[in-house]
Amino acid sequence: MTDPYAIQPSELDQLPDRDPEETAEWQASLDAVTQAAGPHRAAYLMRRTLERAEGNGLALPKLLETDYVNTIPTAAEPSAPGDEAMERRITAWNRWNAAAMVTRGAKHGVGGHIATFASAAWLYETGFNHFFKGKEADGSGDQLYIQGHASPGVYARAFLDGRLTETHLDNFRQESGGNGLPSYPHPRRLPWLWEFPTVSMGLGPLSAIYQARFNRYLTARGIKDVSESHVWAFLGDGEMDEPESTAALALASREGLDNLTFVINCNLQRLDGPVRANFKIVQELEAQFRGAGWNVIKSLWGNAWDELFQLDTTGALVRRLREVPDAQVQTYQTRGAAYIREDFFGKDPALVELAKLLSDDKILECFHLSRGGHEASKVYAAYKAAVEHKGGPTVILAQTVKGHTLGEGFASKNANHQMKKLSTDEFKQMRDLLELPIKDSDFIDGVVPYSHPGADSPEVHYLQERRAALGGPAPARRTHPLAALPAAADKTFASFDKGSGTQNVATTMAFVRLVKDLVRDKETGKRWVPIVPDEARTFGMESLFPSLGIYSPKGQTYEPVDRDQLMYYKEAKNGQILNEGITEAGSMADFIAASTSYATHGEAMIPFYIFYSMFGWQRTADQMWQLGDQLGRGFLVGATAGRTTLTGEGLQHADGHSPVIAATNPAALSYDPAFAYEVAAIVKDGIRRMYGEAAPGEDSNVFYYLTVYNEPIPQPAKPAGLGIDEGIVKGLYRFNTAESAGLSPAANAARIQLLGSGTAIHWALKAQQLLAEEWGVAADVWSATSWTELRRDALDADAALLRGEERVPYVRQALQGAEGPVLAVSDYMRQVPDQIAQWVEQDYSSLGADGFGLSDTRDAARRYFGVDAESIVVAALAQLARRGEVKATAVKEARERYGL
């Protein structure tokens, strides 16, 4: 029989043995132990030997899984400070009020989640009592990513410490009338409490990693010392299936983020059933995190298990715990002692004997109640070990029971995530279990009461004293009173007004040139955070490498291959650029951390994240929604934009719809500028609005999305005249008329208004010339810098009308008196320019690049989609022909002439 553990000849060839006799002795010893004490003893010795080797720093592969027991044994647990009995009473109040809030809300049909906080209560309470630093602590305090479904427990605690009232609790998930509480952590809805939205599963862990990394970046660059801040992310074991949850684990360990702790609530259940019915999620996660280089702490069993482990002299108990699948552990939670004796202990003779020493009550205490995540001493030990660990991030795998303390109807039931309320009898059972002083008479008309020990009670004083010692309330979000950032010199922006003359300049390059000037500004230059996902050279940003440096905690430990070149690849410990590799999700997480630094750390930073436009909103729109919720500020730049400008790349690179998705986000100000001076005007206004003096009624908590193009063209000078800058920002202005373009139309010539955005305006300008020279039609050309902002302004005007206020939409004001019909065109699907159709008084039609993209030249692609200059001419003639302003035969003639 072949020994499966024997080293194969191919491996021996790669591992020369300088002392075969010694090797043979070690192998013989292992064989002897196996034969004399059995394979389990041999495996035990091997694991312990590997652990010792790892602890001594020997270069061996890491042991990815350990036994299904606590990492910190009871004998090694530190003594927890504080009054555990007092903390138990505080936790009981919070458990009660969290359940009461959701149950009372269920009467209004608004739902809520009870079971998650019930399982995780001690994970939060231990942190609030002993670890989570508030805003008045060193640095900026800690950053807490609260598991979204546990929000009722956080509200209950805020109620206990006086930050919320019963009225607030009664308005859980009922926000429209005021004094409401959002369902989950939503900073935009409750900006004094929540810092980080986490309910879009997987984004919390990803964001937490990049937040911890951004904290290091701020410190390394000398912006603010936040080295004492710790990032805590509370996650569900089911949530870890989301790809974003584990996408950046290697980054956290590679950069040694020991300011980061994940706490994974392993209640073994997801929404519909077990997380790993036939397997063990804790073991799987342990291997995953250890393999990525994290420090792993398992807190699985409570103190009641100590007696069982002491009786386990053969290791049979540990082996059995390792082999029982999670779904069966969940079943034990709902079964009696006889079933557990037969199914768990009855599989091994040694366990049968062990079970004889245990009473039924002891078995039920262990299997129904005693979990590491439910005992303050276990949680405290795990947290203390996590914050004291240096050199890398820590994950705590805490085993709990979903629905713990809510009664037999909830605990470990597959449906408990959807169960929204307890009956009166179940609440009374819960009251008795938690030993709360709530009388039966307090249940008036069957309504469960909120309960509070009183503002002057020992519990409230203790809670507030603990928070004061840790730096104030938590969680808490604060927008520090900051002076507006000084504006960059006007000449920085005005330099783009004169155009580029005969030089061809793409708007992507115009934006990069603008940023290069802005980062040189003495006042605000250091606050710019350039973010790019390994495409800097594509966007012409490599010139920033030597001047700004690419952030790396190690600096540059090598000589770059291009060191002798002017634009060499430079990494630095205080580098300003965040070059994240090929990860749009990671880059967005960077952006979110930087864009909210004004609140998190009291330091306003100006991030700009530049990316292939197709790989922005399409890939990471959920994070952009998270950004809006978190009240982030900054510039998203979709480069190589449009469906026809990225030549040759094909379907998955041709962006024809990002402005459509951007329009769905209320916090996103979406612009499609055509010219360099428009880019400068929009960025200037964005800096003013987000970081300077916002105008009355303006919301500063917005972010800008600009689409820029890689098509080099001569950049025109900004037209003279009043209102151009206002029009650029509001979304529309007249670039020229047929007359100002020098086309000299006849006095009675038919006239049309051509609206173009982005690169499409150049086709409109060519069409303007063709219409005049070949068809005798006068066309005026308008630059539509933002279809979306025009639409939003019009919607606001409609809403004002319903309030009895008269307001004319800006788009209607701008086009007032413009002769002839309107034809709109962009490099996006027609849905983009059609956003404004209903508010345009003139006859309106549009052209766009609908459908899938394709690989070809720009000219061929534009002809294919019918948006080139000749197609615009035919569409314009058709529109005028329907009005009887040109001959109908002109349309056919034009089609034939242009080969359409």
PDB file of C-alpha atoms in Angstrom, residues 374-571:
ATOM      1  CA  HIS A 374     -21.756  34.748  24.665  1.00  0.00           C
ATOM      2  CA  GLU A 375     -19.330  35.134  27.557  1.00  0.00           C
ATOM      3  CA  ALA A 376     -17.716  38.445  28.422  1.00  0.00           C
ATOM      4  CA  SER A 377     -14.513  36.881  29.709  1.00  0.00           C
ATOM      5  CA  LYS A 378     -13.945  34.991  26.462  1.00  0.00           C
ATOM      6  CA  VAL A 379     -14.678  38.027  24.306  1.00  0.00           C
ATOM      7  CA  TYR A 380     -12.487  40.277  26.432  1.00  0.00           C
ATOM      8  CA  ALA A 381      -9.569  37.840  26.139  1.00  0.00           C
ATOM      9  CA  ALA A 382      -9.935  37.703  22.363  1.00  0.00           C
ATOM     10  CA  TYR A 383     -10.168  41.494  21.990  1.00  0.00           C
ATOM     11  CA  LYS A 384      -7.180  42.109  24.237  1.00  0.00           C
ATOM     12  CA  ALA A 385      -5.088  39.635  22.278  1.00  0.00           C
ATOM     13  CA  ALA A 386      -6.185  41.285  19.026  1.00  0.00           C
ATOM     14  CA  VAL A 387      -5.235  44.854  19.962  1.00  0.00           C
ATOM     15  CA  GLU A 388      -1.927  43.700  21.449  1.00  0.00           C
ATOM     16  CA  HIS A 389      -0.943  41.712  18.369  1.00  0.00           C
ATOM     17  CA  LYS A 390       1.657  43.527  16.290  1.00  0.00           C
ATOM     18  CA  GLY A 391       2.717  43.117  12.699  1.00  0.00           C
ATOM     19  CA  GLY A 392      -0.552  42.225  11.046  1.00  0.00           C
ATOM     20  CA  PRO A 393      -4.357  42.228  11.196  1.00  0.00           C
ATOM     21  CA  THR A 394      -6.404  39.948  13.432  1.00  0.00           C
ATOM     22  CA  VAL A 395      -9.648  38.123  12.839  1.00  0.00           C
ATOM     23  CA  ILE A 396     -11.720  36.851  15.760  1.00  0.00           C
ATOM     24  CA  LEU A 397     -13.993  33.933  14.956  1.00  0.00           C
ATOM     25  CA  ALA A 398     -16.595  34.017  17.709  1.00  0.00           C
ATOM     26  CA  GLN A 399     -19.127  31.201  17.823  1.00  0.00           C
ATOM     27  CA  THR A 400     -22.631  32.199  18.911  1.00  0.00           C
ATOM     28  CA  VAL A 401     -26.228  31.060  18.671  1.00  0.00           C
ATOM     29  CA  LYS A 402     -28.496  33.109  16.446  1.00  0.00           C
ATOM     30  CA  GLY A 403     -31.485  34.179  18.524  1.00  0.00           C
ATOM     31  CA  HIS A 404     -29.707  33.582  21.849  1.00  0.00           C
ATOM     32  CA  THR A 405     -31.885  34.505  24.892  1.00  0.00           C
ATOM     33  CA  LEU A 406     -34.975  34.964  22.687  1.00  0.00           C
ATOM     34  CA  GLY A 407     -36.395  31.594  23.659  1.00  0.00           C
ATOM     35  CA  GLU A 408     -36.801  28.182  22.109  1.00  0.00           C
ATOM     36  CA  GLY A 409     -38.908  29.613  19.295  1.00  0.00           C
ATOM     37  CA  PHE A 410     -35.946  31.581  17.966  1.00  0.00           C
ATOM     38  CA  ALA A 411     -32.642  30.020  18.876  1.00  0.00           C
ATOM     39  CA  SER A 412     -30.971  28.327  15.878  1.00  0.00           C
ATOM     40  CA  LYS A 413     -34.185  28.110  13.876  1.00  0.00           C
ATOM     41  CA  ASN A 414     -33.607  28.354  10.122  1.00  0.00           C
ATOM     42  CA  ALA A 415     -36.316  31.000   9.772  1.00  0.00           C
ATOM     43  CA  ASN A 416     -35.194  33.262  12.601  1.00  0.00           C
ATOM     44  CA  HIS A 417     -33.686  35.891  10.300  1.00  0.00           C
ATOM     45  CA  GLN A 418     -37.160  36.593   8.957  1.00  0.00           C
ATOM     46  CA  MET A 419     -38.903  36.376  12.342  1.00  0.00           C
ATOM     47  CA  LYS A 420     -39.746  39.948  13.353  1.00  0.00           C
ATOM     48  CA  LYS A 421     -41.460  39.725  16.712  1.00  0.00           C
ATOM     49  CA  LEU A 422     -41.915  37.890  19.968  1.00  0.00           C
ATOM     50  CA  SER A 423     -45.219  37.096  21.586  1.00  0.00           C
ATOM     51  CA  THR A 424     -46.102  38.506  25.006  1.00  0.00           C
ATOM     52  CA  ASP A 425     -45.433  35.127  26.603  1.00  0.00           C
ATOM     53  CA  GLU A 426     -42.040  34.910  24.894  1.00  0.00           C
ATOM     54  CA  PHE A 427     -41.158  38.367  26.167  1.00  0.00           C
ATOM     55  CA  LYS A 428     -42.079  37.342  29.693  1.00  0.00           C
ATOM     56  CA  GLN A 429     -39.850  34.280  29.399  1.00  0.00           C
ATOM     57  CA  MET A 430     -37.070  36.518  28.133  1.00  0.00           C
ATOM     58  CA  ARG A 431     -37.624  38.914  31.042  1.00  0.00           C
ATOM     59  CA  ASP A 432     -37.296  36.090  33.547  1.00  0.00           C
ATOM     60  CA  LEU A 433     -34.155  34.742  31.848  1.00  0.00           C
ATOM     61  CA  LEU A 434     -32.533  38.190  31.853  1.00  0.00           C
ATOM     62  CA  GLU A 435     -33.793  38.947  35.401  1.00  0.00           C
ATOM     63  CA  LEU A 436     -35.225  42.326  34.448  1.00  0.00           C
ATOM     64  CA  PRO A 437     -37.579  44.224  36.821  1.00  0.00           C
ATOM     65  CA  ILE A 438     -40.487  44.430  34.386  1.00  0.00           C
ATOM     66  CA  LYS A 439     -43.968  43.683  35.713  1.00  0.00           C
ATOM     67  CA  ASP A 440     -46.763  41.862  33.887  1.00  0.00           C
ATOM     68  CA  SER A 441     -48.871  44.984  34.353  1.00  0.00           C
ATOM     69  CA  ASP A 442     -46.369  46.927  32.204  1.00  0.00           C
ATOM     70  CA  PHE A 443     -47.691  45.077  29.152  1.00  0.00           C
ATOM     71  CA  ILE A 444     -50.618  47.378  28.344  1.00  0.00           C
ATOM     72  CA  ASP A 445     -53.020  46.058  25.728  1.00  0.00           C
ATOM     73  CA  GLY A 446     -50.469  43.448  24.760  1.00  0.00           C
ATOM     74  CA  VAL A 447     -47.836  46.046  23.819  1.00  0.00           C
ATOM     75  CA  VAL A 448     -44.365  45.181  25.030  1.00  0.00           C
ATOM     76  CA  PRO A 449     -42.915  48.074  27.056  1.00  0.00           C
ATOM     77  CA  TYR A 450     -39.538  49.680  26.659  1.00  0.00           C
ATOM     78  CA  SER A 451     -37.621  49.594  29.877  1.00  0.00           C
ATOM     79  CA  HIS A 452     -34.961  51.846  31.318  1.00  0.00           C
ATOM     80  CA  PRO A 453     -33.308  51.671  34.751  1.00  0.00           C
ATOM     81  CA  GLY A 454     -33.358  55.494  35.016  1.00  0.00           C
ATOM     82  CA  ALA A 455     -30.969  58.259  34.063  1.00  0.00           C
ATOM     83  CA  ASP A 456     -29.453  58.250  37.575  1.00  0.00           C
ATOM     84  CA  SER A 457     -29.269  54.474  37.876  1.00  0.00           C
ATOM     85  CA  PRO A 458     -25.973  52.676  38.585  1.00  0.00           C
ATOM     86  CA  GLU A 459     -26.196  51.008  35.178  1.00  0.00           C
ATOM     87  CA  VAL A 460     -26.377  54.298  33.279  1.00  0.00           C
ATOM     88  CA  HIS A 461     -23.650  55.900  35.403  1.00  0.00           C
ATOM     89  CA  TYR A 462     -21.400  52.896  34.815  1.00  0.00           C
ATOM     90  CA  LEU A 463     -22.041  52.937  31.072  1.00  0.00           C
ATOM     91  CA  GLN A 464     -21.332  56.651  30.790  1.00  0.00           C
ATOM     92  CA  GLU A 465     -18.210  56.412  32.942  1.00  0.00           C
ATOM     93  CA  ARG A 466     -16.831  53.658  30.755  1.00  0.00           C
ATOM     94  CA  ARG A 467     -17.493  55.682  27.616  1.00  0.00           C
ATOM     95  CA  ALA A 468     -15.943  58.807  29.134  1.00  0.00           C
ATOM     96  CA  ALA A 469     -12.810  56.821  29.957  1.00  0.00           C
ATOM     97  CA  LEU A 470     -12.649  55.621  26.352  1.00  0.00           C
ATOM     98  CA  GLY A 471     -13.111  59.046  24.783  1.00  0.00           C
ATOM     99  CA  GLY A 472     -16.829  59.639  24.507  1.00  0.00           C
ATOM    100  CA  PRO A 473     -19.896  58.009  22.939  1.00  0.00           C
ATOM    101  CA  ALA A 474     -19.604  55.386  20.233  1.00  0.00           C
ATOM    102  CA  PRO A 475     -20.561  54.970  17.531  1.00  0.00           C
ATOM    103  CA  ALA A 476     -20.582  58.666  16.711  1.00  0.00           C
ATOM    104  CA  ARG A 477     -19.996  60.718  13.602  1.00  0.00           C
ATOM    105  CA  ARG A 478     -18.766  64.272  13.864  1.00  0.00           C
ATOM    106  CA  THR A 479     -18.252  66.864  11.187  1.00  0.00           C
ATOM    107  CA  HIS A 480     -15.543  68.930  12.756  1.00  0.00           C
ATOM    108  CA  PRO A 481     -15.853  72.704  12.325  1.00  0.00           C
ATOM    109  CA  LEU A 482     -13.358  73.203   9.524  1.00  0.00           C
ATOM    110  CA  ALA A 483     -12.439  76.389   7.794  1.00  0.00           C
ATOM    111  CA  ALA A 484     -13.111  76.258   4.092  1.00  0.00           C
ATOM    112  CA  LEU A 485     -10.077  75.158   2.129  1.00  0.00           C
ATOM    113  CA  PRO A 486      -8.501  78.110   0.365  1.00  0.00           C
ATOM    114  CA  ALA A 487      -9.253  78.131  -3.343  1.00  0.00           C
ATOM    115  CA  ALA A 488      -6.464  77.480  -5.795  1.00  0.00           C
ATOM    116  CA  ALA A 489      -5.260  80.464  -7.797  1.00  0.00           C
ATOM    117  CA  ASP A 490      -7.639  81.514 -10.572  1.00  0.00           C
ATOM    118  CA  LYS A 491      -4.798  81.356 -13.064  1.00  0.00           C
ATOM    119  CA  THR A 492      -4.646  77.587 -12.559  1.00  0.00           C
ATOM    120  CA  PHE A 493      -8.096  77.279 -14.090  1.00  0.00           C
ATOM    121  CA  ALA A 494      -7.984  80.302 -16.396  1.00  0.00           C
ATOM    122  CA  SER A 495      -5.004  78.871 -18.272  1.00  0.00           C
ATOM    123  CA  PHE A 496      -7.407  76.463 -19.966  1.00  0.00           C
ATOM    124  CA  ASP A 497      -9.651  79.250 -21.242  1.00  0.00           C
ATOM    125  CA  LYS A 498      -7.377  80.165 -24.110  1.00  0.00           C
ATOM    126  CA  GLY A 499      -7.530  76.687 -25.662  1.00  0.00           C
ATOM    127  CA  SER A 500      -4.672  74.646 -27.124  1.00  0.00           C
ATOM    128  CA  GLY A 501      -4.330  76.344 -30.487  1.00  0.00           C
ATOM    129  CA  THR A 502      -3.320  73.786 -33.099  1.00  0.00           C
ATOM    130  CA  GLN A 503      -2.119  71.257 -30.519  1.00  0.00           C
ATOM    131  CA  ASN A 504      -4.260  68.142 -30.158  1.00  0.00           C
ATOM    132  CA  VAL A 505      -5.175  67.552 -26.507  1.00  0.00           C
ATOM    133  CA  ALA A 506      -7.586  64.934 -25.167  1.00  0.00           C
ATOM    134  CA  THR A 507      -9.781  65.976 -22.251  1.00  0.00           C
ATOM    135  CA  THR A 508      -8.186  63.175 -20.225  1.00  0.00           C
ATOM    136  CA  MET A 509      -4.841  64.896 -20.619  1.00  0.00           C
ATOM    137  CA  ALA A 510      -6.423  68.264 -19.852  1.00  0.00           C
ATOM    138  CA  PHE A 511      -7.688  66.886 -16.549  1.00  0.00           C
ATOM    139  CA  VAL A 512      -4.290  65.392 -15.682  1.00  0.00           C
ATOM    140  CA  ARG A 513      -2.583  68.720 -16.471  1.00  0.00           C
ATOM    141  CA  LEU A 514      -5.060  70.489 -14.212  1.00  0.00           C
ATOM    142  CA  VAL A 515      -4.361  68.057 -11.365  1.00  0.00           C
ATOM    143  CA  LYS A 516      -0.602  68.509 -11.802  1.00  0.00           C
ATOM    144  CA  ASP A 517      -1.107  72.235 -11.290  1.00  0.00           C
ATOM    145  CA  LEU A 518      -3.462  71.776  -8.347  1.00  0.00           C
ATOM    146  CA  VAL A 519      -1.157  69.436  -6.402  1.00  0.00           C
ATOM    147  CA  ARG A 520       1.549  72.121  -6.602  1.00  0.00           C
ATOM    148  CA  ASP A 521      -0.671  74.562  -4.726  1.00  0.00           C
ATOM    149  CA  LYS A 522       1.035  75.508  -1.452  1.00  0.00           C
ATOM    150  CA  GLU A 523      -2.194  75.584   0.521  1.00  0.00           C
ATOM    151  CA  THR A 524      -4.166  72.587  -0.687  1.00  0.00           C
ATOM    152  CA  GLY A 525      -1.788  70.585  -2.872  1.00  0.00           C
ATOM    153  CA  LYS A 526      -0.998  68.056  -0.147  1.00  0.00           C
ATOM    154  CA  ARG A 527      -4.693  67.298   0.316  1.00  0.00           C
ATOM    155  CA  TRP A 528      -5.174  65.819  -3.142  1.00  0.00           C
ATOM    156  CA  VAL A 529      -5.314  62.021  -3.137  1.00  0.00           C
ATOM    157  CA  PRO A 530      -4.754  60.632  -6.647  1.00  0.00           C
ATOM    158  CA  ILE A 531      -6.173  57.102  -6.937  1.00  0.00           C
ATOM    159  CA  VAL A 532      -5.659  54.898  -9.958  1.00  0.00           C
ATOM    160  CA  PRO A 533      -6.166  51.135 -10.505  1.00  0.00           C
ATOM    161  CA  ASP A 534      -2.930  50.298 -12.365  1.00  0.00           C
ATOM    162  CA  GLU A 535      -3.811  52.428 -15.404  1.00  0.00           C
ATOM    163  CA  ALA A 536      -1.773  55.578 -14.723  1.00  0.00           C
ATOM    164  CA  ARG A 537       0.208  55.250 -17.931  1.00  0.00           C
ATOM    165  CA  THR A 538      -2.998  54.784 -19.919  1.00  0.00           C
ATOM    166  CA  PHE A 539      -4.197  58.127 -18.636  1.00  0.00           C
ATOM    167  CA  GLY A 540      -0.853  59.918 -19.027  1.00  0.00           C
ATOM    168  CA  MET A 541      -0.237  60.165 -15.285  1.00  0.00           C
ATOM    169  CA  GLU A 542       3.227  58.619 -15.145  1.00  0.00           C
ATOM    170  CA  SER A 543       4.713  62.115 -14.910  1.00  0.00           C
ATOM    171  CA  LEU A 544       3.254  62.282 -11.380  1.00  0.00           C
ATOM    172  CA  PHE A 545       5.242  59.256 -10.173  1.00  0.00           C
ATOM    173  CA  PRO A 546       8.593  60.939  -9.447  1.00  0.00           C
ATOM    174  CA  SER A 547       7.101  64.178  -8.162  1.00  0.00           C
ATOM    175  CA  LEU A 548       4.378  62.778  -5.879  1.00  0.00           C
ATOM    176  CA  GLY A 549       5.511  59.218  -5.297  1.00  0.00           C
ATOM    177  CA  ILE A 550       3.355  56.103  -4.958  1.00  0.00           C
ATOM    178  CA  TYR A 551       2.440  55.326  -1.359  1.00  0.00           C
ATOM    179  CA  SER A 552       4.036  52.183   0.080  1.00  0.00           C
ATOM    180  CA  PRO A 553       4.576  51.473   3.777  1.00  0.00           C
ATOM    181  CA  LYS A 554       7.973  49.995   2.878  1.00  0.00           C
ATOM    182  CA  GLY A 555       9.050  52.833   0.649  1.00  0.00           C
ATOM    183  CA  GLN A 556      11.208  51.617  -2.256  1.00  0.00           C
ATOM    184  CA  THR A 557      13.412  48.663  -1.328  1.00  0.00           C
ATOM    185  CA  TYR A 558      14.643  48.082  -4.880  1.00  0.00           C
ATOM    186  CA  GLU A 559      16.155  50.033  -7.754  1.00  0.00           C
ATOM    187  CA  PRO A 560      13.419  50.602 -10.359  1.00  0.00           C
ATOM    188  CA  VAL A 561      14.220  49.380 -13.835  1.00  0.00           C
ATOM    189  CA  ASP A 562      13.529  52.861 -15.246  1.00  0.00           C
ATOM    190  CA  ARG A 563      15.540  54.779 -12.616  1.00  0.00           C
ATOM    191  CA  ASP A 564      17.609  56.535 -15.277  1.00  0.00           C
ATOM    192  CA  GLN A 565      14.492  57.970 -16.908  1.00  0.00           C
ATOM    193  CA  LEU A 566      12.856  61.284 -16.087  1.00  0.00           C
ATOM    194  CA  MET A 567       9.467  59.728 -15.229  1.00  0.00           C
ATOM    195  CA  TYR A 568      10.726  56.731 -13.265  1.00  0.00           C
ATOM    196  CA  TYR A 569       8.564  54.506 -11.058  1.00  0.00           C
ATOM    197  CA  LYS A 570       8.953  55.877  -7.543  1.00  0.00           C
ATOM    198  CA  GLU A 571       7.442  54.415  -4.379  1.00  0.00           C
TER     199      GLU A 571
END
